[in-house]
mmCIF file of C-alpha atoms in Angstrom:
data_model
loop_
_atom_site.group_PDB
_atom_site.id
_atom_site.type_symbol
_atom_site.label_atom_id
_atom_site.label_comp_id
_atom_site.label_asym_id
_atom_site.label_seq_id
_atom_site.Cartn_x
_atom_site.Cartn_y
_atom_site.Cartn_z
ATOM 1 C CA MET A 1 67.480 191.037 90.587
ATOM 2 C CA VAL A 2 70.754 191.856 88.689
ATOM 3 C CA ARG A 3 71.302 189.569 85.887
ATOM 4 C CA GLN A 4 74.797 188.570 84.645
ATOM 5 C CA LEU A 5 75.431 187.841 80.991
ATOM 6 C CA ALA A 6 75.116 184.123 79.950
ATOM 7 C CA LEU A 7 78.056 183.148 77.715
ATOM 8 C CA GLU A 8 77.653 180.427 75.313
ATOM 9 C CA LEU A 9 80.507 178.076 76.737
ATOM 10 C CA PRO A 10 81.578 174.855 74.893
ATOM 11 C CA VAL A 11 79.687 171.835 75.652
ATOM 12 C CA ARG A 12 81.713 168.588 75.714
ATOM 13 C CA PRO A 13 79.203 165.531 75.349
ATOM 14 C CA ALA A 14 80.323 162.060 76.896
ATOM 15 C CA ARG A 15 80.201 159.829 74.089
ATOM 16 C CA GLY A 16 81.746 156.716 75.352
ATOM 17 C CA ARG A 17 79.599 153.602 75.673
ATOM 18 C CA ALA A 18 79.226 153.777 79.254
ATOM 19 C CA ALA A 19 77.557 157.121 79.138
ATOM 20 C CA PHE A 20 74.847 155.728 76.510
ATOM 21 C CA PHE A 21 71.711 154.774 78.527
ATOM 22 C CA VAL A 22 70.106 151.602 76.947
ATOM 23 C CA ALA A 23 66.270 151.505 77.197
ATOM 24 C CA PRO A 24 63.467 149.847 75.171
ATOM 25 C CA PRO A 25 63.179 152.616 72.609
ATOM 26 C CA ASN A 26 67.027 152.076 71.480
ATOM 27 C CA ALA A 27 67.656 148.704 72.730
ATOM 28 C CA LEU A 28 67.350 146.756 69.400
ATOM 29 C CA ALA A 29 69.612 149.588 67.672
ATOM 30 C CA VAL A 30 72.460 149.117 70.026
ATOM 31 C CA GLN A 31 72.033 145.152 69.654
ATOM 32 C CA GLN A 32 72.492 145.924 65.936
ATOM 33 C CA ILE A 33 75.577 148.330 66.531
ATOM 34 C CA ASP A 34 77.019 145.544 68.711
ATOM 35 C CA ALA A 35 76.581 143.003 65.979
ATOM 36 C CA TRP A 36 78.190 145.199 63.475
ATOM 37 C CA ARG A 37 80.043 142.222 61.912
ATOM 38 C CA ASP A 38 76.883 140.581 60.745
ATOM 39 C CA TRP A 39 75.462 143.283 58.875
ATOM 40 C CA PRO A 40 73.814 141.864 55.697
ATOM 41 C CA ALA A 41 76.309 143.385 52.820
ATOM 42 C CA ARG A 42 78.210 145.061 55.710
ATOM 43 C CA LYS A 43 76.149 148.332 55.505
ATOM 44 C CA LEU A 44 73.560 149.708 57.951
ATOM 45 C CA VAL A 45 71.531 152.962 58.169
ATOM 46 C CA LEU A 46 71.040 154.275 61.783
ATOM 47 C CA ILE A 47 67.441 156.014 61.493
ATOM 48 C CA GLY A 48 66.452 158.565 64.358
ATOM 49 C CA PRO A 49 65.034 162.246 65.154
ATOM 50 C CA GLU A 50 67.302 165.173 66.144
ATOM 51 C CA ALA A 51 69.108 164.699 69.006
ATOM 52 C CA SER A 52 68.341 161.063 69.493
ATOM 53 C CA GLY A 53 71.657 159.756 70.226
ATOM 54 C CA LYS A 54 72.746 158.711 66.723
ATOM 55 C CA THR A 55 76.015 160.578 66.592
ATOM 56 C CA HIS A 56 76.740 159.138 70.170
ATOM 57 C CA LEU A 57 76.202 155.340 68.908
ATOM 58 C CA VAL A 58 78.312 156.250 65.642
ATOM 59 C CA HIS A 59 81.382 157.114 68.177
ATOM 60 C CA VAL A 60 80.504 153.926 70.075
ATOM 61 C CA TRP A 61 80.788 151.821 66.845
ATOM 62 C CA ALA A 62 83.855 153.823 65.776
ATOM 63 C CA ASP A 63 85.634 152.538 68.973
ATOM 64 C CA LEU A 64 84.208 149.019 68.170
ATOM 65 C CA ALA A 65 84.813 148.937 64.533
ATOM 66 C CA SER A 66 88.228 151.420 64.533
ATOM 67 C CA ALA A 67 86.246 153.392 62.095
ATOM 68 C CA GLU A 68 86.686 156.385 60.191
ATOM 69 C CA VAL A 69 83.914 159.154 60.881
ATOM 70 C CA ILE A 70 82.784 161.927 58.270
ATOM 71 C CA HIS A 71 79.946 164.156 58.039
ATOM 72 C CA ALA A 72 78.112 163.706 54.419
ATOM 73 C CA ARG A 73 78.665 167.266 53.450
ATOM 74 C CA ASP A 74 82.288 166.645 53.812
ATOM 75 C CA LEU A 75 82.530 163.953 51.437
ATOM 76 C CA PRO A 76 83.326 165.792 48.151
ATOM 77 C CA GLN A 77 86.402 167.162 49.343
ATOM 78 C CA ALA A 78 87.509 163.838 51.185
ATOM 79 C CA GLU A 79 90.197 161.552 50.009
ATOM 80 C CA LEU A 80 87.964 158.758 49.468
ATOM 81 C CA PRO A 81 90.504 155.804 48.668
ATOM 82 C CA ALA A 82 92.419 157.043 52.074
ATOM 83 C CA LEU A 83 89.048 156.910 53.789
ATOM 84 C CA ALA A 84 87.897 153.720 52.601
ATOM 85 C CA ALA A 85 91.303 152.030 53.565
ATOM 86 C CA ALA A 86 90.156 152.344 57.147
ATOM 87 C CA GLY A 87 88.031 149.119 56.344
ATOM 88 C CA ALA A 88 85.170 150.874 58.156
ATOM 89 C CA VAL A 89 83.462 154.450 57.810
ATOM 90 C CA ALA A 90 80.479 156.230 59.385
ATOM 91 C CA VAL A 91 78.833 158.960 57.375
ATOM 92 C CA GLU A 92 76.732 161.243 59.438
ATOM 93 C CA ASP A 93 73.545 162.974 58.255
ATOM 94 C CA ALA A 94 73.471 160.936 54.983
ATOM 95 C CA ASP A 95 70.085 162.279 54.171
ATOM 96 C CA ARG A 96 70.935 165.874 54.146
ATOM 97 C CA ILE A 97 73.000 165.510 50.799
ATOM 98 C CA ALA A 98 70.007 164.465 48.780
ATOM 99 C CA GLY A 99 69.855 166.903 45.555
ATOM 100 C CA ARG A 100 73.779 167.657 46.149
ATOM 101 C CA ARG A 101 75.148 165.952 43.153
ATOM 102 C CA GLN A 102 78.839 166.339 44.391
ATOM 103 C CA ALA A 103 78.100 164.741 47.764
ATOM 104 C CA GLU A 104 75.932 161.949 46.161
ATOM 105 C CA ASP A 105 78.776 161.039 43.818
ATOM 106 C CA ALA A 106 81.038 160.991 46.655
ATOM 107 C CA LEU A 107 78.814 158.623 48.804
ATOM 108 C CA PHE A 108 78.423 156.561 45.808
ATOM 109 C CA HIS A 109 82.055 155.951 45.223
ATOM 110 C CA LEU A 110 82.872 155.382 48.836
ATOM 111 C CA HIS A 111 80.195 152.798 48.855
ATOM 112 C CA ASN A 112 81.789 151.225 46.102
ATOM 113 C CA LEU A 113 85.267 151.354 47.230
ATOM 114 C CA LEU A 114 84.250 149.695 50.707
ATOM 115 C CA ALA A 115 82.268 147.149 49.037
ATOM 116 C CA ALA A 116 85.077 145.999 46.787
ATOM 117 C CA GLU A 117 87.199 145.634 49.727
ATOM 118 C CA GLY A 118 84.885 143.918 52.266
ATOM 119 C CA GLY A 119 84.515 146.930 54.441
ATOM 120 C CA THR A 120 81.862 148.206 56.552
ATOM 121 C CA LEU A 121 79.500 151.362 56.186
ATOM 122 C CA LEU A 122 77.345 152.931 58.829
ATOM 123 C CA MET A 123 75.334 155.920 57.613
ATOM 124 C CA THR A 124 72.884 157.863 59.757
ATOM 125 C CA ALA A 125 69.780 159.800 58.856
ATOM 126 C CA ARG A 126 66.753 161.171 60.139
ATOM 127 C CA ARG A 127 64.185 159.334 57.729
ATOM 128 C CA ALA A 128 64.410 155.954 55.802
ATOM 129 C CA PRO A 129 66.283 156.020 52.797
ATOM 130 C CA ARG A 130 63.267 155.746 50.457
ATOM 131 C CA ASP A 131 62.554 159.159 51.617
ATOM 132 C CA TRP A 132 65.737 160.758 51.256
ATOM 133 C CA GLY A 133 65.031 162.104 47.876
ATOM 134 C CA LEU A 134 68.338 160.903 46.174
ATOM 135 C CA CYS A 135 68.835 162.109 42.658
ATOM 136 C CA LEU A 136 71.514 159.367 41.521
ATOM 137 C CA PRO A 137 69.514 156.287 41.099
ATOM 138 C CA ASP A 138 72.409 153.985 41.651
ATOM 139 C CA LEU A 139 73.269 155.487 44.898
ATOM 140 C CA ALA A 140 69.479 155.391 46.010
ATOM 141 C CA SER A 141 69.337 151.555 45.390
ATOM 142 C CA ARG A 142 72.493 150.765 47.138
ATOM 143 C CA VAL A 143 71.283 152.781 50.176
ATOM 144 C CA GLN A 144 67.894 151.626 49.971
ATOM 145 C CA ALA A 145 69.467 147.843 50.040
ATOM 146 C CA ALA A 146 70.906 148.464 53.054
ATOM 147 C CA ALA A 147 69.828 147.162 56.654
ATOM 148 C CA THR A 148 68.274 149.903 59.086
ATOM 149 C CA ALA A 149 67.972 150.371 62.812
ATOM 150 C CA HIS A 150 65.725 152.573 64.528
ATOM 151 C CA LEU A 151 66.083 155.036 67.463
ATOM 152 C CA GLU A 152 62.544 155.462 68.704
ATOM 153 C CA PRO A 153 60.968 158.658 70.649
ATOM 154 C CA PRO A 154 62.055 158.371 74.324
ATOM 155 C CA ASP A 155 59.777 157.061 77.262
ATOM 156 C CA ASP A 156 59.887 158.491 80.540
ATOM 157 C CA THR A 157 63.070 156.316 81.538
ATOM 158 C CA LEU A 158 64.921 157.329 78.485
ATOM 159 C CA LEU A 159 64.071 160.875 78.686
ATOM 160 C CA ALA A 160 64.917 161.334 82.497
ATOM 161 C CA ALA A 161 68.260 159.594 81.481
ATOM 162 C CA VAL A 162 68.854 162.123 78.596
ATOM 163 C CA LEU A 163 68.089 165.063 80.580
ATOM 164 C CA VAL A 164 70.660 163.773 83.273
ATOM 165 C CA LYS A 165 73.279 163.391 80.661
ATOM 166 C CA LEU A 166 72.766 166.642 79.094
ATOM 167 C CA PHE A 167 73.028 168.337 82.407
ATOM 168 C CA ALA A 168 76.203 166.441 82.975
ATOM 169 C CA ASP A 169 77.488 167.393 79.541
ATOM 170 C CA ARG A 170 77.130 170.932 81.211
ATOM 171 C CA GLN A 171 78.920 169.926 84.191
ATOM 172 C CA ILE A 172 75.734 170.620 86.305
ATOM 173 C CA ALA A 173 74.495 168.260 88.948
ATOM 174 C CA VAL A 174 70.704 168.072 89.128
ATOM 175 C CA SER A 175 68.254 167.015 91.388
ATOM 176 C CA PRO A 176 65.671 164.130 90.919
ATOM 177 C CA ASP A 177 62.959 166.541 91.329
ATOM 178 C CA LEU A 178 64.087 168.547 88.640
ATOM 179 C CA ILE A 179 64.216 165.671 86.365
ATOM 180 C CA GLY A 180 60.797 164.387 87.271
ATOM 181 C CA TYR A 181 59.247 167.829 86.768
ATOM 182 C CA LEU A 182 60.587 168.140 83.268
ATOM 183 C CA VAL A 183 59.845 164.713 82.514
ATOM 184 C CA ASP A 184 56.063 165.392 83.383
ATOM 185 C CA ARG A 185 55.765 168.607 81.575
ATOM 186 C CA MET A 186 58.141 169.225 78.572
ATOM 187 C CA GLU A 187 57.649 168.166 75.107
ATOM 188 C CA ARG A 188 58.429 164.423 74.494
ATOM 189 C CA SER A 189 61.233 164.515 72.068
ATOM 190 C CA PHE A 190 65.024 164.581 72.199
ATOM 191 C CA ALA A 191 65.259 167.982 70.623
ATOM 192 C CA ALA A 192 63.042 169.616 73.038
ATOM 193 C CA ALA A 193 65.161 167.933 75.853
ATOM 194 C CA ALA A 194 68.401 169.654 74.521
ATOM 195 C CA GLU A 195 66.845 172.948 73.974
ATOM 196 C CA THR A 196 65.145 172.811 77.471
ATOM 197 C CA VAL A 197 68.392 172.063 79.226
ATOM 198 C CA ALA A 198 70.335 174.707 77.286
ATOM 199 C CA ALA A 199 67.733 177.161 78.208
ATOM 200 C CA ILE A 200 67.946 176.296 81.959
ATOM 201 C CA ASP A 201 71.459 176.749 81.773
ATOM 202 C CA ARG A 202 71.378 180.212 80.196
ATOM 203 C CA GLU A 203 68.720 181.139 82.572
ATOM 204 C CA ALA A 204 70.528 179.816 85.743
ATOM 205 C CA LEU A 205 73.804 181.646 84.775
ATOM 206 C CA ALA A 206 71.870 184.964 84.043
ATOM 207 C CA SER A 207 69.792 184.797 87.024
ATOM 208 C CA ARG A 208 72.642 183.413 89.338
ATOM 209 C CA ARG A 209 69.988 180.631 90.480
ATOM 210 C CA LYS A 210 70.336 176.949 90.722
ATOM 211 C CA PRO A 211 68.602 174.903 88.311
ATOM 212 C CA ALA A 212 65.357 173.757 90.134
ATOM 213 C CA PRO A 213 61.383 173.039 89.467
ATOM 214 C CA ARG A 214 60.781 176.622 89.916
ATOM 215 C CA LEU A 215 63.549 177.939 87.494
ATOM 216 C CA ALA A 216 62.208 175.263 84.918
ATOM 217 C CA ARG A 217 58.577 176.138 85.370
ATOM 218 C CA GLU A 218 59.730 179.878 84.203
ATOM 219 C CA VAL A 219 61.496 178.497 81.184
ATOM 220 C CA LEU A 220 58.876 176.223 80.198
ATOM 221 C CA ASP A 221 56.572 178.801 80.542
ATOM 222 C CA ASN A 222 58.348 181.093 78.088
ATOM 223 C CA GLY A 223 59.408 178.591 75.776
ATOM 224 C CA PRO A 224 62.808 177.245 75.762
ATOM 225 C CA GLY A 225 63.849 179.615 73.154
ATOM 226 C CA GLY A 226 62.272 182.644 74.928
ATOM 227 C CA ASP A 227 63.674 185.555 76.425
ATOM 228 C CA ASP A 228 66.193 185.267 79.453
#
């Protein structure tokens, strides 16, 4: 079989509210995002594993609250007063700055600026704040005082919906047979779903075949990161 080069084309994730599938593993977190005006001390930490939908929910909240969104690693270069002036800020991957003093200092100052003006702060992380390993005690105490919302591992219904969305983000229409095949056999995690969809897309392009259970079996047998 002649194989064609599978180019890494840009993927455009759908991040509107209508594209976020609500199921038992994430329903409580969605309720907390919707009720953002009632967060204790006007701050929340959204916790979930890789690819669990944290960024999607951040953008849902940003639309609700007219919030600015920034990655935690970019805080040292940000104009913090101007950022806080928005009145609502989402800081993504806040747990990843542990041990980076400049970034920790910047998050501490942003927190204080928002608190002083009655602003709202949303932070995302893979773990609970007590497990971040922050070096700045004042920041650690403030973050640990925040309310938390959790995105739990997917059940069958949510995993199926996530797979459909991931394929749709790549403009690939798939059959229920393929989704059912994957749900029954793949590793049950959001990260594995993203890797598997990307691998199926690559193999389908390279082999000029339509995504289907047979192709999915080959990908799963080789591992999502295996050779095409």
